[in-house]
Coordinates of C-alpha atoms (C1' of nucleotides) in Angstrom, one line a residue:
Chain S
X1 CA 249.8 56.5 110.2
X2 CA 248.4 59.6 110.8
X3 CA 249.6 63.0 108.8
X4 CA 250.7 64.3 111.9
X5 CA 253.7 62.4 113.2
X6 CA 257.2 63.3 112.4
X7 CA 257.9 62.2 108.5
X8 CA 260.8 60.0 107.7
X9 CA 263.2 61.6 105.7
X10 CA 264.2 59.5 102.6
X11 CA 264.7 59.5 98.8
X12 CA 263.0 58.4 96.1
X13 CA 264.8 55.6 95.1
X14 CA 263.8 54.0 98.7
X15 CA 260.2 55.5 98.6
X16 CA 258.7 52.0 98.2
X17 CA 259.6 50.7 101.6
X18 CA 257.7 53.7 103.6
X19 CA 254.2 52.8 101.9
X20 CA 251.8 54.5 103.6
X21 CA 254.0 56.5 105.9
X22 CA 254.6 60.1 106.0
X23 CA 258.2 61.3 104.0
X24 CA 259.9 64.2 103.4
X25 CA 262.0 64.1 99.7
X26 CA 264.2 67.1 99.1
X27 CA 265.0 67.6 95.2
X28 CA 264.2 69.3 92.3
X29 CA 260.6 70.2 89.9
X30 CA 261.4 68.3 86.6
X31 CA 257.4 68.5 85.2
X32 CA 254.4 69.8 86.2
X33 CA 250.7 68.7 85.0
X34 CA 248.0 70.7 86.5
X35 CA 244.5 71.0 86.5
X36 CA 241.9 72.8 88.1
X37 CA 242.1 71.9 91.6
X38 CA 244.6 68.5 91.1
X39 CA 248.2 69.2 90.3
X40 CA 251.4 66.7 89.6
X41 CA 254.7 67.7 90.6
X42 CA 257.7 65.6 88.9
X43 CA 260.2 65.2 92.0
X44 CA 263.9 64.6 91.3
X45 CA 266.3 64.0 93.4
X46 CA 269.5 62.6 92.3
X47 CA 268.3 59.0 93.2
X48 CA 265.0 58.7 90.7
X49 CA 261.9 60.3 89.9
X50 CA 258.2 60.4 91.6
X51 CA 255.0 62.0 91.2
X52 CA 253.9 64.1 94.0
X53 CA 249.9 64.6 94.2
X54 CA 248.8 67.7 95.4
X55 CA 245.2 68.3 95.8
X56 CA 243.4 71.7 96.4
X57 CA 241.5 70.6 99.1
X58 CA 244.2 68.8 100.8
X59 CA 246.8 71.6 101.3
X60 CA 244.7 74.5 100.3
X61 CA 244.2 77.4 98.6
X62 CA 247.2 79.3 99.0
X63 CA 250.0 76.6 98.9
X64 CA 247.8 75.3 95.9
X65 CA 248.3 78.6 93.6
X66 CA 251.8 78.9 95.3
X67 CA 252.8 75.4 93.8
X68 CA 250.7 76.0 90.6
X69 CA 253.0 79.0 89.4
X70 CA 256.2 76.9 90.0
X71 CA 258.8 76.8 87.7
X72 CA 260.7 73.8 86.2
X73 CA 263.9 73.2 88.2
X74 CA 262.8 75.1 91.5
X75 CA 264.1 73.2 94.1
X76 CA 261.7 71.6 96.8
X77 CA 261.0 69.9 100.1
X78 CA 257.9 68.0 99.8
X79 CA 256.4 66.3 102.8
X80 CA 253.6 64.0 102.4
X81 CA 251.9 60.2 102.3
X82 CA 253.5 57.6 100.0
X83 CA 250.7 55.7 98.6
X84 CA 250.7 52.4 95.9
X85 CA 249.3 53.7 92.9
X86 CA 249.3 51.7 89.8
X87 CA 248.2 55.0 87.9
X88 CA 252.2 56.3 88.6
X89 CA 254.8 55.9 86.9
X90 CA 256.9 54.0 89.4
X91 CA 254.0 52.6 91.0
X92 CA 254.3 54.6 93.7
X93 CA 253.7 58.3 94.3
X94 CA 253.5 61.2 97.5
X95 CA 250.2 62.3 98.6
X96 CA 251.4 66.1 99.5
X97 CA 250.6 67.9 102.6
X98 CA 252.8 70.3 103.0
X99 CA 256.2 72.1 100.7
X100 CA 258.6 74.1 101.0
X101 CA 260.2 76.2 98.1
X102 CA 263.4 76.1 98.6
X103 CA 264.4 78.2 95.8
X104 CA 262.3 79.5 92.6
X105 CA 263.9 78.6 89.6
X106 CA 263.9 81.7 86.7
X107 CA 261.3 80.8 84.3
X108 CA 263.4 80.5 81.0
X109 CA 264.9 77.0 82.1
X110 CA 266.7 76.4 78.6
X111 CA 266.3 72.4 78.6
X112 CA 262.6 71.6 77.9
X113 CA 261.6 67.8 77.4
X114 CA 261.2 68.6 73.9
X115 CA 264.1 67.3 71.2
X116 CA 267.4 69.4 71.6
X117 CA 270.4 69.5 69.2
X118 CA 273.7 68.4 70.3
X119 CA 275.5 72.1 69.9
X120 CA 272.5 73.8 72.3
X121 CA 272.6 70.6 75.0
X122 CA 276.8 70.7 75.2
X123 CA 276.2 74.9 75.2
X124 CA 273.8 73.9 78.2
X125 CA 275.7 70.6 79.6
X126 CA 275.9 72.2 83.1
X127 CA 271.9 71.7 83.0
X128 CA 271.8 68.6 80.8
X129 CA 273.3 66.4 83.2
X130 CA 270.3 66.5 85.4
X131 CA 268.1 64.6 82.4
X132 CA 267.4 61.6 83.5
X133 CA 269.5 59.9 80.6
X134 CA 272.1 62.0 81.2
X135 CA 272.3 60.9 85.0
X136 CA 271.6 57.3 83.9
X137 CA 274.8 57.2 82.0
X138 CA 277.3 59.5 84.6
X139 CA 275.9 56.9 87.0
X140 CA 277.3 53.9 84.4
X141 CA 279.9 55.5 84.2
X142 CA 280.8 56.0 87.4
X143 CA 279.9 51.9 88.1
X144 CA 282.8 51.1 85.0
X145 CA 285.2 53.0 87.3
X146 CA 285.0 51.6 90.1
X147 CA 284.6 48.2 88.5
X148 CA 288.0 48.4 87.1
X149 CA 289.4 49.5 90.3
X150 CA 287.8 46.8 92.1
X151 CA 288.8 44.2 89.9
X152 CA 292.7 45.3 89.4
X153 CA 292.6 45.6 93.1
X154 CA 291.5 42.0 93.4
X155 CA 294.1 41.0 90.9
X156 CA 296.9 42.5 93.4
X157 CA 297.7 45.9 91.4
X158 CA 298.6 49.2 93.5
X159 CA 297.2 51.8 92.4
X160 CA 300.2 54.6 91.6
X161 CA 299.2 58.0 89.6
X162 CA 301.6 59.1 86.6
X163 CA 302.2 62.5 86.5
X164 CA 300.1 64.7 84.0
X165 CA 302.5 67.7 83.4
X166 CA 305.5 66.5 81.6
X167 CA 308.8 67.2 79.7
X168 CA 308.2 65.1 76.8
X169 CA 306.4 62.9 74.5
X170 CA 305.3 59.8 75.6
X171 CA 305.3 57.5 72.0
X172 CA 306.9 60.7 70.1
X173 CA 303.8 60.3 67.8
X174 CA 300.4 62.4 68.7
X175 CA 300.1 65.9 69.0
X176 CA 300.7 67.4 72.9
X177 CA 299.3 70.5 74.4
X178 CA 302.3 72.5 76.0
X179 CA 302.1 73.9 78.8
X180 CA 304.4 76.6 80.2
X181 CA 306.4 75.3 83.2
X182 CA 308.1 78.1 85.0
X183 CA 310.0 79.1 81.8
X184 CA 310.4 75.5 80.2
X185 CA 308.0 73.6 77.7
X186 CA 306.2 71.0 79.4
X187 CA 303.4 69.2 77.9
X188 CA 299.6 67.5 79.1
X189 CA 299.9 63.8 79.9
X190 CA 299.3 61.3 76.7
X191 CA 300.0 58.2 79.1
X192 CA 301.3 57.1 82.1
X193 CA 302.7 54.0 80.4
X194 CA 306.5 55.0 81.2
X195 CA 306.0 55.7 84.2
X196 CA 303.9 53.1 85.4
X197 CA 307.0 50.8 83.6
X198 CA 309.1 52.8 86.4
X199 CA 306.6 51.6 89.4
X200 CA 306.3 47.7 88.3
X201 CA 310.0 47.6 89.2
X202 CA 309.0 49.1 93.0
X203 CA 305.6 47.8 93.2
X204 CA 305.3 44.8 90.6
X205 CA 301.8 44.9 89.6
X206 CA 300.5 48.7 89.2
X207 CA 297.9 50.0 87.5
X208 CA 297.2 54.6 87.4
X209 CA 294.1 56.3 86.1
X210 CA 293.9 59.5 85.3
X211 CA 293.0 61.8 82.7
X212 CA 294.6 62.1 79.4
X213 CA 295.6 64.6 76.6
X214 CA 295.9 64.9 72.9
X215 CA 295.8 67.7 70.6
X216 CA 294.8 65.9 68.1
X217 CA 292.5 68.0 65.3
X218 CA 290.0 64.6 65.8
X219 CA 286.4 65.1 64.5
X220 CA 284.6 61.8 65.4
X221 CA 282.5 60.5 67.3
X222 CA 284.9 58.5 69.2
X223 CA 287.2 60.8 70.1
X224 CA 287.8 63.3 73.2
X225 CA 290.6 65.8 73.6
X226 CA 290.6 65.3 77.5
X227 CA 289.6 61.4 78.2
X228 CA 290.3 59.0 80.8
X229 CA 292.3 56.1 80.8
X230 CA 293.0 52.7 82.7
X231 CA 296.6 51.6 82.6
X232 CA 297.7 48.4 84.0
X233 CA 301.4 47.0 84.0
X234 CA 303.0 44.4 85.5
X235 CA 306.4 43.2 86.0
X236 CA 307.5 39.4 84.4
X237 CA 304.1 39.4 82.7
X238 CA 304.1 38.0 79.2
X239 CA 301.8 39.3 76.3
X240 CA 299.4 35.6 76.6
X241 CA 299.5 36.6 80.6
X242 CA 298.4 40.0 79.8
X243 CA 295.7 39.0 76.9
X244 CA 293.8 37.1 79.3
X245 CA 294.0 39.7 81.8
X246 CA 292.8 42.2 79.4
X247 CA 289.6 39.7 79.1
X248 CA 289.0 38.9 82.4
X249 CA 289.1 42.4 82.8
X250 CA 286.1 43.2 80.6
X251 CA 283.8 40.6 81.5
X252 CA 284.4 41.6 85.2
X253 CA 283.3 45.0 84.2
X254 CA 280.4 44.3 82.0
X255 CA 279.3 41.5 84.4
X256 CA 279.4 44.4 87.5
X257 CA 277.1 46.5 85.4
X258 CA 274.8 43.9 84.3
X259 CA 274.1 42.9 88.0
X260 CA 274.4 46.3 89.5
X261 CA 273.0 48.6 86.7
X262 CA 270.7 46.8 84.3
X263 CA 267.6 48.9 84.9
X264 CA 269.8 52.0 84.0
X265 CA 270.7 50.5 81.0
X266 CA 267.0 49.8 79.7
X267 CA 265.7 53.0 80.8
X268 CA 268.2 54.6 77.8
X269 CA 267.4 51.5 75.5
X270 CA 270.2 49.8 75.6
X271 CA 269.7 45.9 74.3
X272 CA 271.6 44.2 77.2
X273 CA 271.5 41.1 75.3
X274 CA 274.1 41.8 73.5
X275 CA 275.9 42.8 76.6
X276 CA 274.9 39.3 78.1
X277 CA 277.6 37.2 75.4
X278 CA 280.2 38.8 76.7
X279 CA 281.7 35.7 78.2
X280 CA 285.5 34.7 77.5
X281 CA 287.2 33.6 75.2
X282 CA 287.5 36.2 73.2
X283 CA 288.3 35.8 69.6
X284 CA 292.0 36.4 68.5
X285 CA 293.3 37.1 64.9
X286 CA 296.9 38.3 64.3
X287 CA 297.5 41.3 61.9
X288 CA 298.1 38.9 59.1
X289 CA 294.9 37.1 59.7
X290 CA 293.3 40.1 59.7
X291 CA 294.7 41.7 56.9
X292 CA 293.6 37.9 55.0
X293 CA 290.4 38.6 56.0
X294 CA 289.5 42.4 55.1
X295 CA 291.4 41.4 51.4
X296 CA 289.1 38.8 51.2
X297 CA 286.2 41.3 51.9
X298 CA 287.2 43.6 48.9
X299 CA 289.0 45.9 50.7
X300 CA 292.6 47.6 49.5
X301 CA 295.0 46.6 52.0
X302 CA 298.1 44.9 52.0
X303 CA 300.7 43.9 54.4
X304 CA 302.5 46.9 56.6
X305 CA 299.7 48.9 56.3
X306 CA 298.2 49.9 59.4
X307 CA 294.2 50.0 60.3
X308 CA 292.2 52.3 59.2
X309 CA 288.8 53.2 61.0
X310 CA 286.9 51.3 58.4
X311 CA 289.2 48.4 58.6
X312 CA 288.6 48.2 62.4
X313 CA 284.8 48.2 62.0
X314 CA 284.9 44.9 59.4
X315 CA 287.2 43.1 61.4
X316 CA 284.4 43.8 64.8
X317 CA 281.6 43.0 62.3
X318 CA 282.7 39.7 61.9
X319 CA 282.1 39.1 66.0
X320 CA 279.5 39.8 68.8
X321 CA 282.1 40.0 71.4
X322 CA 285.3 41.8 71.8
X323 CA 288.2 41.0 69.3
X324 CA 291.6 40.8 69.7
X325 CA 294.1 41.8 66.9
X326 CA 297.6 41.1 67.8
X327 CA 301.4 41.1 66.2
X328 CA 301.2 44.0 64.0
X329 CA 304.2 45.1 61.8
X330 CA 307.1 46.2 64.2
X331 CA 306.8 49.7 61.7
X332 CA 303.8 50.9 62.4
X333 CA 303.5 50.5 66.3
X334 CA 306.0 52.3 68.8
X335 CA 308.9 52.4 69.3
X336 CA 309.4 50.2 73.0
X337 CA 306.9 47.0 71.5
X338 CA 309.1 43.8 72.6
X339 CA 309.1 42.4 69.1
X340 CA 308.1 38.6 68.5
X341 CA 310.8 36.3 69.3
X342 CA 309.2 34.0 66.6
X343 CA 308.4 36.6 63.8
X344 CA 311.0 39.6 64.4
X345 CA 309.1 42.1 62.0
X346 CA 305.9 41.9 64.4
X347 CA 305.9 43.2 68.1
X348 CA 304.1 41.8 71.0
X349 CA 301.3 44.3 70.7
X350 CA 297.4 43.7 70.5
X351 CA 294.1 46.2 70.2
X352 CA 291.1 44.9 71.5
X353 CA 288.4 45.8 69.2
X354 CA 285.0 46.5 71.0
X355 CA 281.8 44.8 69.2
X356 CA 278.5 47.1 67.3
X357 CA 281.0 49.5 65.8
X358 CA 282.6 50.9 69.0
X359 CA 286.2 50.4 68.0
X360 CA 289.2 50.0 69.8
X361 CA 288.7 50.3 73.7
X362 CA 292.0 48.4 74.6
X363 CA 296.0 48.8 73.3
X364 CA 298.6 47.2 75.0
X365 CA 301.5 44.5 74.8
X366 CA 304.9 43.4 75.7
X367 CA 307.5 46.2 76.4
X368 CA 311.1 45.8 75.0
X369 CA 313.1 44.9 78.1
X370 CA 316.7 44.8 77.0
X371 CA 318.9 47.4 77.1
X372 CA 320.8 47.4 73.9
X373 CA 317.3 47.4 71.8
X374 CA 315.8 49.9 73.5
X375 CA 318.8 52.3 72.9
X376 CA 318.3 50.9 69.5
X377 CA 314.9 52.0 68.5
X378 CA 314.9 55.3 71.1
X379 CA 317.9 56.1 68.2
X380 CA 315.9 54.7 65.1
X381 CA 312.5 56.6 66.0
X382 CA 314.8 60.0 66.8
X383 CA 313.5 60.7 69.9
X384 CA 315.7 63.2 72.3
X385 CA 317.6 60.6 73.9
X386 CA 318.2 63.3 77.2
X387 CA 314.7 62.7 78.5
X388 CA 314.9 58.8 78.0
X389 CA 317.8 58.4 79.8
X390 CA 315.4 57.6 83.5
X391 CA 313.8 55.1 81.0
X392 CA 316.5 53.3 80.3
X393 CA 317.6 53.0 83.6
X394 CA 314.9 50.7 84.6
X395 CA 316.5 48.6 81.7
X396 CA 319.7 49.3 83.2
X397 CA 318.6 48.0 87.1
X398 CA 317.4 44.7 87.1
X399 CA 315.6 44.5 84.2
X400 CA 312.1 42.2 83.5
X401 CA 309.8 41.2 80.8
X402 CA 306.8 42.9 81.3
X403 CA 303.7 44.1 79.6
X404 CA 300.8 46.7 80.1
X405 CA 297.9 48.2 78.4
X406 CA 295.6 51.1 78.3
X407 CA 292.0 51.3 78.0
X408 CA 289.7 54.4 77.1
X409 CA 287.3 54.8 79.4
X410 CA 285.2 56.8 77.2
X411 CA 284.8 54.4 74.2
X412 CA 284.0 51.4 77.1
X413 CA 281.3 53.9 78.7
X414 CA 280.0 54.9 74.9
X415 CA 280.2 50.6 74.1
X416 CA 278.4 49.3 77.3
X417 CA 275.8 52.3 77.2
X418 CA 275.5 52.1 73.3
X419 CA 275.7 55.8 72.9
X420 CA 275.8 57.0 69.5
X421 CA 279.1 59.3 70.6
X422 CA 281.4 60.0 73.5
X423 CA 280.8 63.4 74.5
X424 CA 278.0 62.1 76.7
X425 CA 279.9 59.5 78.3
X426 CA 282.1 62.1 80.4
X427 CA 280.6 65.1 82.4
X428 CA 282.4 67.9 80.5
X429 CA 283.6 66.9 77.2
X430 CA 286.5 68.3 75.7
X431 CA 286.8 68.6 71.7
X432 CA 288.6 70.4 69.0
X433 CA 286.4 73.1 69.0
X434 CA 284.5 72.8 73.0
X435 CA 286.3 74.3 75.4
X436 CA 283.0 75.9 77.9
X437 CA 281.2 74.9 79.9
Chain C
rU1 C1' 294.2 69.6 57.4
rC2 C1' 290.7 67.2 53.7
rC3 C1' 285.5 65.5 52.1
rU4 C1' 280.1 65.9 52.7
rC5 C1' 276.0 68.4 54.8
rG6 C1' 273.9 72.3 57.5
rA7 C1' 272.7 77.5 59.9
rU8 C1' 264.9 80.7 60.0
rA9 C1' 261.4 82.7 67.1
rG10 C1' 264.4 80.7 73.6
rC11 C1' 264.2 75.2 71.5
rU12 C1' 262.9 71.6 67.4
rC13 C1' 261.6 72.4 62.6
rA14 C1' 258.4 74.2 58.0
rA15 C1' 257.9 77.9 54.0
rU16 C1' 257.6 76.4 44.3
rG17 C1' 262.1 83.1 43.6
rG18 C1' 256.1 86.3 45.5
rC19 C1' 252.4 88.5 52.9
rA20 C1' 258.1 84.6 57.8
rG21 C1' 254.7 79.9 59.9
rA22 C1' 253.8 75.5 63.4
rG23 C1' 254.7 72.6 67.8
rC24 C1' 257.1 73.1 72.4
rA25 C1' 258.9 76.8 76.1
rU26 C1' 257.3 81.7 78.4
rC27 C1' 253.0 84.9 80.1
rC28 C1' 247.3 85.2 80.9
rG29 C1' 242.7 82.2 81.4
rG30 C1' 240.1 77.1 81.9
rC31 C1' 240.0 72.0 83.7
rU32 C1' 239.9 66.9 90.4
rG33 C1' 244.0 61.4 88.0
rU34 C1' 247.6 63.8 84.7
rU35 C1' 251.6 60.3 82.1
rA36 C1' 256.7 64.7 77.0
rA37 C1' 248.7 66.0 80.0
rC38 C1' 244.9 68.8 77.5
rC39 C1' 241.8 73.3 75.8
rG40 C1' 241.5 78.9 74.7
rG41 C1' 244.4 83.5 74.2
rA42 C1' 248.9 86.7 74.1
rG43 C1' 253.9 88.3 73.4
rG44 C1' 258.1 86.7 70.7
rG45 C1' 262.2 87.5 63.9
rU46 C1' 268.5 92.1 61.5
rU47 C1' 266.1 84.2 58.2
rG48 C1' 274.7 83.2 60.8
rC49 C1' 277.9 87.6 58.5
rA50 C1' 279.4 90.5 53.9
rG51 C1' 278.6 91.2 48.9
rG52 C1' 276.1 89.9 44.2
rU53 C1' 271.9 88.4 40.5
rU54 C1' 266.6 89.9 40.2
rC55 C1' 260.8 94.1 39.6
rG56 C1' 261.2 91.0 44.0
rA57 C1' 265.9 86.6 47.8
rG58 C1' 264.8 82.7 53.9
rU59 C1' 265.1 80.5 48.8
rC60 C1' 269.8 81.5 43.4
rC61 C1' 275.5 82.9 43.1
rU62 C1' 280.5 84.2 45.6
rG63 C1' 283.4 84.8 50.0
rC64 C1' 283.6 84.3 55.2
rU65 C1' 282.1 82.5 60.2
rC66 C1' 280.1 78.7 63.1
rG67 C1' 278.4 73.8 63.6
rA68 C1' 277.4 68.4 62.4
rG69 C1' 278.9 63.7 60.2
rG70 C1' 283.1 61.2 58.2
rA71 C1' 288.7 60.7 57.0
rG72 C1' 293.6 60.9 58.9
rC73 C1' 295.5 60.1 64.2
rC74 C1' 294.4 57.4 68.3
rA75 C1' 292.0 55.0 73.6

RNA sequence: UCCUCGAUAGCUCAAUGGCAGAGCAUCCGGCUGUUAACCGGAGGGUUGCAGGUUCGAGUCCUGCUCGAGGAGCCA
């Protein structure tokens, strides 16, 4: 192939199937190394990274100096011969004949490929996102989305969105942002949970996705203000229906990214071994079981108490997959939890705890379906019974046993990634105290 | 809201109460196979803010601001 015929225009990320054939790649300067009269450009382009070789005697003087003086994040089209090089990093790297600079970058490019702190990289996450880490894990992220959709699609769930403004609290317990609504309080969406409870009665198995909102004055490393969350619920499905659901679920979802992103996990060092036992059954301890277990590791605990962060991570510490605790005390969950027809004082309700730490990723369970016990606890838990009353219609019309949960997209994306927190699992995180960029 | 820790060059950090420094980045120069390239040179500082102790404070004390980790709450 001589240099002279018409390039193919492709990306990095199929660069290996043009070998010795003339390309054009259009992206961006990550690095530089120069010398004298041989200079490496560091091409990305959204789909990977390659080195482009530019030689002084190839493409001459004065596209040589031109390229020499580039700055880091100029943007570039680079035309040249892909050549098998076991010298490049990706085995494979362009022999440059010609480039054109699209646009020179200023040369005070704040991200260097030195160590940053966490305040300067979320000042600058507008720029951090194009670290190659930083893309890896959108990417993830991106491939646990559309994993879930694809699997509740497969499983015969419509896909219906909840609302996000709203008149009231969902569960009555965590704090809401409020929003003025044309002279009346409304607040952010906490969960489409009730509303999705309206759908199964239309639609029968439903599942929205959205973003969610709590005001909560949370300073962790598993917590968002903004996050995103997965809620399935189905009509005349029973809390053992919905527990294996909730697994099945999961290993679809780590399955997808084992076979579709495995390379993206190694490049940020994540041991997918551990990602390679998650295979169902997973474990199952009630509360009580649980509560056994942490007295019986020293800790102070005792029955109606609810889980604390560090009782969470004992009881996951105990397992190298996913955990399910389920029946908790009927006092400490909310108020529509169908309680146990074979232990009244626990509800239907299960966490799933993720495995290394991660926490709970999954909360769901049976709802209460009948009419006179809802009223009941709506009254017990004082909550304004005006804006309940659409609620307890659907227990009114034709009512079912039925069951849903929620999972946090966030805390799957930190778990399957092994990020150390979740503000890199979500483009822009929200916190107490980050509002910008 | 509470507990713990922190704030020094654009970035990451160092400096026994005694001259405010290094690496990277930037700018200038050198180098034909670099791998977060390397080598030489230059510029770059109200040490978070306000007080106090001291002959002398980046360093010690008080208050404040901002941030990090954790708790509570939750996905």
């Amino acid at each position: 192939m001589d240099a002279h015929a018409t390039p193919y225009e492709t990306t990095v990320r199929d660069i290996g199937t043009y070998e010795d054939k003339m390309v054009t790649l259009k992206g961006w300067l990550y690095n530089k190394r120069s010398s004298g009269k041989i200079m490496f450009l560091i091409l990305r382009d959204g789909t990977g990274i390659v080195q482009c070789v530019v030689s002084k005697g190839e493409v001459g003087e004065g596209l040589f100096s031109r390229l020499d003086k580039l700055s880091q994040e100029s943007s570039l089209i680079v035309q040249g011969l892909v050549r098998k090089d076991p010298r490049a990093p990706g085995g494979y790297e362009l022999a440059v004949t010609e480039c054109e600079i699209v646009s020179e970058a200023f040369d005070d490019y704040p991200i260097s490929l030195k160590e940053h702190g966490a305040e300067f990289l979320l000042d600058h996450r507008h720029l951090w996102i194009r670290t190659p880490r930083q893309r890896n894990v959108l990417l993830i992220r991106s491939e646990i989305i559309k994993a879930c959709r694809d699997f509740l699609h497969n499983e015969g769930f419509v896909n219906v969105d909840a609302p996000i403004m709203t008149p009231a609290a969902c569960e009555g317990t965590t704090t809401l942002f409020p929003v003025e609504y044309f002279g009346e309080q409304a607040y952010l969406s906490q969960s489409g949970q009730l509303y999705n409870e309206a759908a199964i009665m239309s639609l029968g198995k439903v599942y929205c996705f959205g973003p969610t909102f709590r005001a909560e004055k949370s300073k962790t490393r598993r917590h968002l203000t903004e996050f995103w969350m997965v809620e399935p619920e189905a009509a005349f499905m029973g809390f053992e229906e919905m527990l294996r659901l909730e697994e099945r679920m999961v290993c679809y979802i780590v399955e997808h990214i084992l076979n579709n992103c495995e390379h993206l996990l190694r490049e940020i060092g994540r041991d997918v071994e551990r990602l390679k036992e998650i295979t169902p059954p997973f474990p199952r301890l009630t509360y009580t079981e649980a509560v056994d277990l942490l007295r019986r590791k020293g800790m102070d605990i005792s029955w109606g108490d609810d889980f604390g962060a560090p009782h969470e991570a004992a009881i996951a510490s105990e397992y190298t997959k996913p955990v399910f605790v389920a029946h908790f005390p009927t006092q400490i969950k909310a108020f529509y939890m169908q309680p146990d027809p074979d232990n009244p004082d626990t509800v239907l309700g299960a966490d799933l705890l993720a495995p290394e730490g991660y926490g709970e990723i999954i909360g769901g369970g049976e709802r209460i379906h009948d009419y006179t016990l809802l009223l009941e606890r709506i009254k017990q838990h004082n909550l304004p019974m005006e804006d309940y009353e659409w609620y307890l219609d659907l227990r009114r019309y034709g009512s079912v046993p039925h069951s849903g949960f929620g999972m946090g997209i966030e805390r799957v994306v930190a778990w399957i990634c092994g990020l150390e927190h979740v503000r890199e699992t979500i483009p822009f995180p929200r916190m107490i105290n980050r509002l910008r960029p």
